[in-house]
CSV table of C-alpha atoms in Angstrom, one decimal:
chain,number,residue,atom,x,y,z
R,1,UNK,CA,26.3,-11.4,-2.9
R,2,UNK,CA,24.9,-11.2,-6.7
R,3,UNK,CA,22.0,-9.3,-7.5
R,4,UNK,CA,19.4,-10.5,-9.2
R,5,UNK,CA,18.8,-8.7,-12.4
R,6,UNK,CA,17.0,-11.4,-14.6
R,7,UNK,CA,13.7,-13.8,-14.0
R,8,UNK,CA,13.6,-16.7,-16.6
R,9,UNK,CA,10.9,-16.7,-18.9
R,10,UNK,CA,9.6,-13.0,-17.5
R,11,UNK,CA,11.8,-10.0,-19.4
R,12,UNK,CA,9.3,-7.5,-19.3
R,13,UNK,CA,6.4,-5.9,-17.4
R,14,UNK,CA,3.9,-7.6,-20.0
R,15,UNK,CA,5.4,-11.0,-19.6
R,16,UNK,CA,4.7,-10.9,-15.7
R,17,UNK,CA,1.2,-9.8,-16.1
R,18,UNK,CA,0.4,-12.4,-19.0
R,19,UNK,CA,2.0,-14.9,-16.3
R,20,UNK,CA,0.0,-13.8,-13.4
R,21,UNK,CA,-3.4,-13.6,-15.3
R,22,UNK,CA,-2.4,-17.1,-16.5
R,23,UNK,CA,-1.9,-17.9,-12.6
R,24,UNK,CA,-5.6,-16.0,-12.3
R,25,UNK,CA,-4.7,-12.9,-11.0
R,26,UNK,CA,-5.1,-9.9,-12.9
R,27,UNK,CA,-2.8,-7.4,-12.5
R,28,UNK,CA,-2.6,-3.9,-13.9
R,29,UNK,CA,-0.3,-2.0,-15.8
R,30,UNK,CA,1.2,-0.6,-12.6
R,31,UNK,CA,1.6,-3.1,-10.7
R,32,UNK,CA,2.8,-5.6,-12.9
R,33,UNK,CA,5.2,-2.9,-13.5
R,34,UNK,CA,5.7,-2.2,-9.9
R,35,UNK,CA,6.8,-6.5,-9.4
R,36,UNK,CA,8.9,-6.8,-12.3
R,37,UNK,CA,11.2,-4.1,-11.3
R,38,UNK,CA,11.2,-5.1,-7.9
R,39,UNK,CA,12.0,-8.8,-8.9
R,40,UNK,CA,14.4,-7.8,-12.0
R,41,UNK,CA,16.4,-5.2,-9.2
R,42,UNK,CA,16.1,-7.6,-6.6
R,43,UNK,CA,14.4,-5.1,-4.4
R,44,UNK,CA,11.5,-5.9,-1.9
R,45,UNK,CA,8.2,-5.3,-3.4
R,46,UNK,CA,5.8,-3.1,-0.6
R,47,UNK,CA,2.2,-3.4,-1.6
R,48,UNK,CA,-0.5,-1.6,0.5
R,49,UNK,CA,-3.7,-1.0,-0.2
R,50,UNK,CA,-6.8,-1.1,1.7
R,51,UNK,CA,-8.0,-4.8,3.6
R,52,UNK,CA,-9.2,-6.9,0.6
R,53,UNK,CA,-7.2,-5.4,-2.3
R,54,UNK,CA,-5.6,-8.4,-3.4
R,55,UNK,CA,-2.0,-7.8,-1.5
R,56,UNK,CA,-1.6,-11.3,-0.3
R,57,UNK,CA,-3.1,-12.8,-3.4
R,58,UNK,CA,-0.6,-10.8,-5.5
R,59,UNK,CA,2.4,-12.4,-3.5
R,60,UNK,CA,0.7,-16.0,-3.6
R,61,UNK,CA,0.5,-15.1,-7.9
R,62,UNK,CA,4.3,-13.9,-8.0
R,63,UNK,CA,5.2,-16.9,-6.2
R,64,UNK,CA,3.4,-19.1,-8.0
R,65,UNK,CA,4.6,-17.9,-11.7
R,66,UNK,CA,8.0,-18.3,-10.1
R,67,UNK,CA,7.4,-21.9,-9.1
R,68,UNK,CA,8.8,-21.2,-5.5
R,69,UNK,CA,7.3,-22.1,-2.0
R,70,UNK,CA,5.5,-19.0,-0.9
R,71,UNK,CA,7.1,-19.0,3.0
R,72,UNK,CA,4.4,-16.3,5.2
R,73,UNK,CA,5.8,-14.2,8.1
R,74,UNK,CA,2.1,-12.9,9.8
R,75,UNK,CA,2.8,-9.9,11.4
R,76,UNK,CA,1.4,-9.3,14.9
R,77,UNK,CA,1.6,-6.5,18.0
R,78,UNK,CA,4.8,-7.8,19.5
R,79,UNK,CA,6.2,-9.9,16.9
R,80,UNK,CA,9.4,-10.4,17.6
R,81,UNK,CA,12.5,-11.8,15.9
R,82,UNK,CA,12.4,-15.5,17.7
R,83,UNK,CA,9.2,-15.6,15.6
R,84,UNK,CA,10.2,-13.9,12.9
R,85,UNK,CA,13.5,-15.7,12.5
R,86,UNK,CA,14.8,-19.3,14.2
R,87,UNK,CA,14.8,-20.5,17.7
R,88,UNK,CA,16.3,-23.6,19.2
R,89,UNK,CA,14.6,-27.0,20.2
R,90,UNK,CA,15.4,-26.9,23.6
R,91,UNK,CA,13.5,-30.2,24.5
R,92,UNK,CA,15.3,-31.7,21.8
R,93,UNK,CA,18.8,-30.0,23.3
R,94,UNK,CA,18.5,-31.4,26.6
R,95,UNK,CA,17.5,-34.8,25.2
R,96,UNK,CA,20.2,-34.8,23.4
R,97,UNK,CA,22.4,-33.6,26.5
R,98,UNK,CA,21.2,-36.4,28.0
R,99,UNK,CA,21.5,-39.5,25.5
R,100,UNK,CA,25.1,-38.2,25.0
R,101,UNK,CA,26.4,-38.7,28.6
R,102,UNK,CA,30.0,-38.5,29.2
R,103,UNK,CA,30.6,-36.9,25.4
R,104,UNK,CA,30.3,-34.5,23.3
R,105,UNK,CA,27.6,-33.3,21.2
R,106,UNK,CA,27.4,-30.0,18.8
R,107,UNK,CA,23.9,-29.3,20.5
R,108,UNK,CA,23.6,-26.0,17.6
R,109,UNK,CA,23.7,-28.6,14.6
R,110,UNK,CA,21.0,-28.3,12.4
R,111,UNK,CA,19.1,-30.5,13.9
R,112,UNK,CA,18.2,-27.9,16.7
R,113,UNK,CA,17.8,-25.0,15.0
R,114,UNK,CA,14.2,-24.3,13.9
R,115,UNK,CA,14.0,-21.9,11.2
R,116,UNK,CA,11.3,-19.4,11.1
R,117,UNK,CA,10.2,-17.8,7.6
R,118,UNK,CA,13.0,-14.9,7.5
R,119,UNK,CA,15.7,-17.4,7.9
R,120,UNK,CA,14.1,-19.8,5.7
R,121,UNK,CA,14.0,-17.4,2.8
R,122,UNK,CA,18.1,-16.9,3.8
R,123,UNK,CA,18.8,-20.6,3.1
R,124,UNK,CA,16.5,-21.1,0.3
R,125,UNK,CA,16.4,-17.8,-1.3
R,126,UNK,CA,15.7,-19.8,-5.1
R,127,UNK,CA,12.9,-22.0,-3.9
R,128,UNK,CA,11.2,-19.3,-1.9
R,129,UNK,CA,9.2,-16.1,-1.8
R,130,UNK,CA,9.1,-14.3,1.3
R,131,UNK,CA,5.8,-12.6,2.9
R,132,UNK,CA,5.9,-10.2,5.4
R,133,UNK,CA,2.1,-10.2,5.4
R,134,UNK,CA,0.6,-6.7,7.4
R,135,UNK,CA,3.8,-5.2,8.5
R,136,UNK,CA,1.9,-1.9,9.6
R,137,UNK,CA,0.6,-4.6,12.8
R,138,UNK,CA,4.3,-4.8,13.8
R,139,UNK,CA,5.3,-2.1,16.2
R,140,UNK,CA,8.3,-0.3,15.4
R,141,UNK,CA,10.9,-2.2,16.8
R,142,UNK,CA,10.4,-5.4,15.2
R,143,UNK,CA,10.2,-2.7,12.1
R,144,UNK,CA,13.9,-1.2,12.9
R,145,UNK,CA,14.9,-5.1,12.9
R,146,UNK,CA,13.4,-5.6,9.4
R,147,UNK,CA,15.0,-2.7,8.5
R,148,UNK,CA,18.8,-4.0,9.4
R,149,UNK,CA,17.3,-7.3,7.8
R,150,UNK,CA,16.4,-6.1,4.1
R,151,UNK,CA,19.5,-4.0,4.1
R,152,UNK,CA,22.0,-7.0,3.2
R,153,UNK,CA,19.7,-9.8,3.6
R,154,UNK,CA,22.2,-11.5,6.7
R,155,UNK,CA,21.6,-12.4,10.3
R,156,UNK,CA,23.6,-13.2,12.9
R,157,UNK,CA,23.3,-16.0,15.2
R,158,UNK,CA,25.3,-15.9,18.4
R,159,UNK,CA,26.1,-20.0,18.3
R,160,UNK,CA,26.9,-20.3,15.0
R,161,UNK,CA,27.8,-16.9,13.3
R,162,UNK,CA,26.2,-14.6,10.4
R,163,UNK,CA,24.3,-16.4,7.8
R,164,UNK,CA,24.3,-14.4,4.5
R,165,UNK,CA,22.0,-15.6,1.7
R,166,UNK,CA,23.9,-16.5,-1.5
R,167,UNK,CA,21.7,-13.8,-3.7
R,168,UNK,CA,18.7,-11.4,-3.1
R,169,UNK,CA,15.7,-13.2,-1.9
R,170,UNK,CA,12.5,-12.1,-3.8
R,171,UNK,CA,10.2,-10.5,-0.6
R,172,UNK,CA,6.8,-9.0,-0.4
R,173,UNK,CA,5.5,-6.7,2.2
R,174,UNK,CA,2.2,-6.1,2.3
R,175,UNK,CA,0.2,-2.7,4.5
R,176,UNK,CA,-3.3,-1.7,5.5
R,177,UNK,CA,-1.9,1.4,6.3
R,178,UNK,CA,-2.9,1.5,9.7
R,179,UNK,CA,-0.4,3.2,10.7
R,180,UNK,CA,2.5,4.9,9.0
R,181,UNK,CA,5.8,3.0,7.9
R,182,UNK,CA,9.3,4.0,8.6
R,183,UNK,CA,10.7,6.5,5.8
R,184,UNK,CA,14.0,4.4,5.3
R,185,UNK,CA,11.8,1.1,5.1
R,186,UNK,CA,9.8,2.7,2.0
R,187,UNK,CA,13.1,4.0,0.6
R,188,UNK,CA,14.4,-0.1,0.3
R,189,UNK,CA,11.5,-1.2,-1.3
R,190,UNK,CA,9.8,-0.9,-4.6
R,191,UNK,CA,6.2,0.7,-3.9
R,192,UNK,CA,3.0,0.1,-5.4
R,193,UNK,CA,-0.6,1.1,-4.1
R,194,UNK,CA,-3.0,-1.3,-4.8
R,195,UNK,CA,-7.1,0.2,-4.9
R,196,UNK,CA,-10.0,-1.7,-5.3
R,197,UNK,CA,-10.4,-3.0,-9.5
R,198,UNK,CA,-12.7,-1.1,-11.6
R,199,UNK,CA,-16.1,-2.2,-12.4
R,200,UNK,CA,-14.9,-4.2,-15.5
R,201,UNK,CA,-11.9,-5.7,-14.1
R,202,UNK,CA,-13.4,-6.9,-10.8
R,203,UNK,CA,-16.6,-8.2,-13.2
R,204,UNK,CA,-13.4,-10.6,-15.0
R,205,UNK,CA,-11.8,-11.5,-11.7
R,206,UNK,CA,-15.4,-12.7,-10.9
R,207,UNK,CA,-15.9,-14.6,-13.9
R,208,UNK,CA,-11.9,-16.0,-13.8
R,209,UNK,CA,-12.4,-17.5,-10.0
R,210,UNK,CA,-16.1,-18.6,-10.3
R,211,UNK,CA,-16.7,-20.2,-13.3
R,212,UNK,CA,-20.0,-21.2,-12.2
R,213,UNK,CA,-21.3,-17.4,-12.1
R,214,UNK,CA,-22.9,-16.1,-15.3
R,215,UNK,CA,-21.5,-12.5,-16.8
R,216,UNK,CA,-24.6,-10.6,-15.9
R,217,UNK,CA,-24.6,-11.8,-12.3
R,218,UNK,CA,-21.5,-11.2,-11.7
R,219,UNK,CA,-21.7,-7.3,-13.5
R,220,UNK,CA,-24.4,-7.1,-10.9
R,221,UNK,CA,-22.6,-7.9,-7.6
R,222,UNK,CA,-19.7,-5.9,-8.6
R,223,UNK,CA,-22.3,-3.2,-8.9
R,224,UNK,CA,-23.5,-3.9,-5.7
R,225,UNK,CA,-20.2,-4.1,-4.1
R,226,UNK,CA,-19.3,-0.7,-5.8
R,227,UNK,CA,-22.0,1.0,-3.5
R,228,UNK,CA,-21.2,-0.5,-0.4
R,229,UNK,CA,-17.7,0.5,-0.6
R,230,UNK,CA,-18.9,4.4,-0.9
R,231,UNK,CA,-21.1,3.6,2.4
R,232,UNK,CA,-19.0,4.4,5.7
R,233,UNK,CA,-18.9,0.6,6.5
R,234,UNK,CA,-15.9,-1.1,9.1
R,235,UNK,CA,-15.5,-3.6,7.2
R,236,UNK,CA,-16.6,-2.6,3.2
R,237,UNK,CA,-16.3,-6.0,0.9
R,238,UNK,CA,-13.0,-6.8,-0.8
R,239,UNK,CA,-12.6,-8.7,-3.9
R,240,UNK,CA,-12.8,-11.8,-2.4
R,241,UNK,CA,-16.0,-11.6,-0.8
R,242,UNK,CA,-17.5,-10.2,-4.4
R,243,UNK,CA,-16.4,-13.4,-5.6
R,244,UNK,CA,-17.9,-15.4,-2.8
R,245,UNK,CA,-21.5,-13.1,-2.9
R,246,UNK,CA,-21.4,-14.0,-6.7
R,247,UNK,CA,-21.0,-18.0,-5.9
R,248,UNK,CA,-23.1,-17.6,-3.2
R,249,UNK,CA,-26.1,-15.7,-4.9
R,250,UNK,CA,-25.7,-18.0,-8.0
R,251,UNK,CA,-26.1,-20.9,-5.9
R,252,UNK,CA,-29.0,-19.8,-4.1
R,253,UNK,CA,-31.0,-18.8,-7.3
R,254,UNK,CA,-30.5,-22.2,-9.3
R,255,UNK,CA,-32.1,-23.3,-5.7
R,256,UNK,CA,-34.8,-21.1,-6.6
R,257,UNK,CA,-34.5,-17.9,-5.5
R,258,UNK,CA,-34.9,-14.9,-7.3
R,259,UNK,CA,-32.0,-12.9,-7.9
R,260,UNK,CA,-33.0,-9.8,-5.9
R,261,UNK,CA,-33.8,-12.3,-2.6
R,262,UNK,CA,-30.9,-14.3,-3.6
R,263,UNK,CA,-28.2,-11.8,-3.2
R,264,UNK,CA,-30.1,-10.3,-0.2
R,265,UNK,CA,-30.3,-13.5,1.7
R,266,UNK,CA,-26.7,-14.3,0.8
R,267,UNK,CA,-25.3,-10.7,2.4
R,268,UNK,CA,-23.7,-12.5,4.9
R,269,UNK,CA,-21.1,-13.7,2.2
R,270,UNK,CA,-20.0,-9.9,1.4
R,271,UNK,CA,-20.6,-8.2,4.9
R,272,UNK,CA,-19.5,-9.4,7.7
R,273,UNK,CA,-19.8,-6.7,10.7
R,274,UNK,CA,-23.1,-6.9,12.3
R,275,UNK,CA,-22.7,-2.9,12.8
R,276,UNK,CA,-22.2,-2.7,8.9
R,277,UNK,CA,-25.6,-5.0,8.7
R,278,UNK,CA,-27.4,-2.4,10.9
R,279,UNK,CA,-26.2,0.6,9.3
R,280,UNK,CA,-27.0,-0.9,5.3
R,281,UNK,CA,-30.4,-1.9,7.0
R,282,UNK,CA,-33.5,-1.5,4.3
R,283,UNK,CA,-31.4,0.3,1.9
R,284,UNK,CA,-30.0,-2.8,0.8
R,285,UNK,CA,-32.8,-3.4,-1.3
R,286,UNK,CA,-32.7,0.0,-2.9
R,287,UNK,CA,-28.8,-1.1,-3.6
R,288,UNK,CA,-29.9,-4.4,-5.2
R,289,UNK,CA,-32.3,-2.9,-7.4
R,290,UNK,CA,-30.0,-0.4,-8.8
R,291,UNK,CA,-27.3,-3.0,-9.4
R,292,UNK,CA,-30.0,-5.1,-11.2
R,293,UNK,CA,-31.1,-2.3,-13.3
């Protein structure tokens, strides 16, 4: 099976960037770094990061700037490989069973077989990027079974044999880090940390997915933001509920609101834990102010 070692149109770490801010998402130096090797190697990329980071975004980018379907595995507490990879139509088997009578029929044709998102990305790997979204919610044996999977991207199907795909599928895995991974499942992968944006980079990501939201007002929610993410919250705001708090507030004050009552009454958009709510309390409006100053 042929590796891939070139991406049309993206030869270097800058050319991927370009491409995914063009696809509006802004990627660093690192990580743009991080998915060009992986795609140029034909490695799986392993992005983890904190809830709210941009993993999942990152992977919808990539596949978008490729122009492939972006196929999601979710991962859940006993995910297992029936979900993970194909099962059969049974109805449809026994109907089948049924119409045929007296003869034959091949009842592990295609036809039967549904495929699931790992062997989906086997059969199509040009057309498709595969998303192992949360792995770190799998337990470790569906983990041990990825393992075997990203090692020479095959299964094996008891009716009908191993299926091998005809060159490296590009896949992302993405982490909360709620727990640890498995060493050899790091060691396949190219890694990348992804931490919340700086200040300037999360005021553009504002400004690039709400158009509607002036510069000021959006410096001003990130600054917000930026001081509920040092408060020991559950559930601190990730970049997409900066953006939404930014719509939110903008929408609210060409309704009439001032700004500080606009982003207070629209707090709902960036938390959303009514312990975190508690806990902020009054010092919200001390927060406001000092992101309007």
């Amino acid at each position: 099976m042929a590796v891939r070692r070139a991406i049309v149109g993206i030869d270097s770490p800058d050319a991927l960037a370009r491409a995914l801010s063009a696809a509006q998402y802004l990627a660093g130096d690192e990580l743009a770094t991080a998915a060009y090797l992986a795609l140029a190697l034909g490695k799986p990329l392993l992005l983890e990061g904190a809830p709210g980071v941009g993993k999942t975004e990152a992977a919808k980018a990539i596949s978008s700037v490729l122009g492939r379907q972006l196929v999601r595995l979710q991962c859940y507490e006993g995910i297992d490989a029936a979900a993970a990879l194909y099962e059969w139509n049974y109805p449809r088997q026994m109907l089948a069973i049924r119409q045929a009578g007296d003869a034959w029929v091949n009842i592990y044709a295609d036809d039967f077989l549904i495929a699931r998102p790992m062997l989906e990305a086997l059969r199509n790997p040009r057309d498709t990027v595969l998303l192992i979204d949360e792995i770190d919610r799998a337990d470790h044996e569906f983990e041990a079974f990825l393992l075997e999977f990203l090692s020479d991207f095959s299964i094996s199907i008891p009716e009908r044999g191993t299926m091998s795909a005809e060159e490296h599928p590009v896949v992302i895995l993405t982490s909360n880090r709620t727990r640890e991974l498995h060493e050899a499942l790091r060691r396949r992968c190219v890694y990348h940390w992804i931490d919340y944006p700086d200040a300037a980079r999360e005021a553009a990501i504002v400004m690039m997915r709400a158009s509607s939201v002036a510069r000021d007002t959006a410096d001003k929610v990130v600054r917000a933001v930026g001081s509920l993410r040092r408060e020991p919250l559950a559930k601190p705001p990730g970049v997409a509920e900066t953006v939404e708090w930014a719509e939110a507030a903008t929408l609210l004050h060409a309704q009439g609101a001032a700004w500080p009552t606009a982003f207070k009454r629209a707090i709902g958009v960036a938390l959303k834990d009514q312990d975190d709510m508690v806990f902020v309390g009054d010092r919200l409006d001390d927060i406001l102010r000092d992101a309007a100053a």
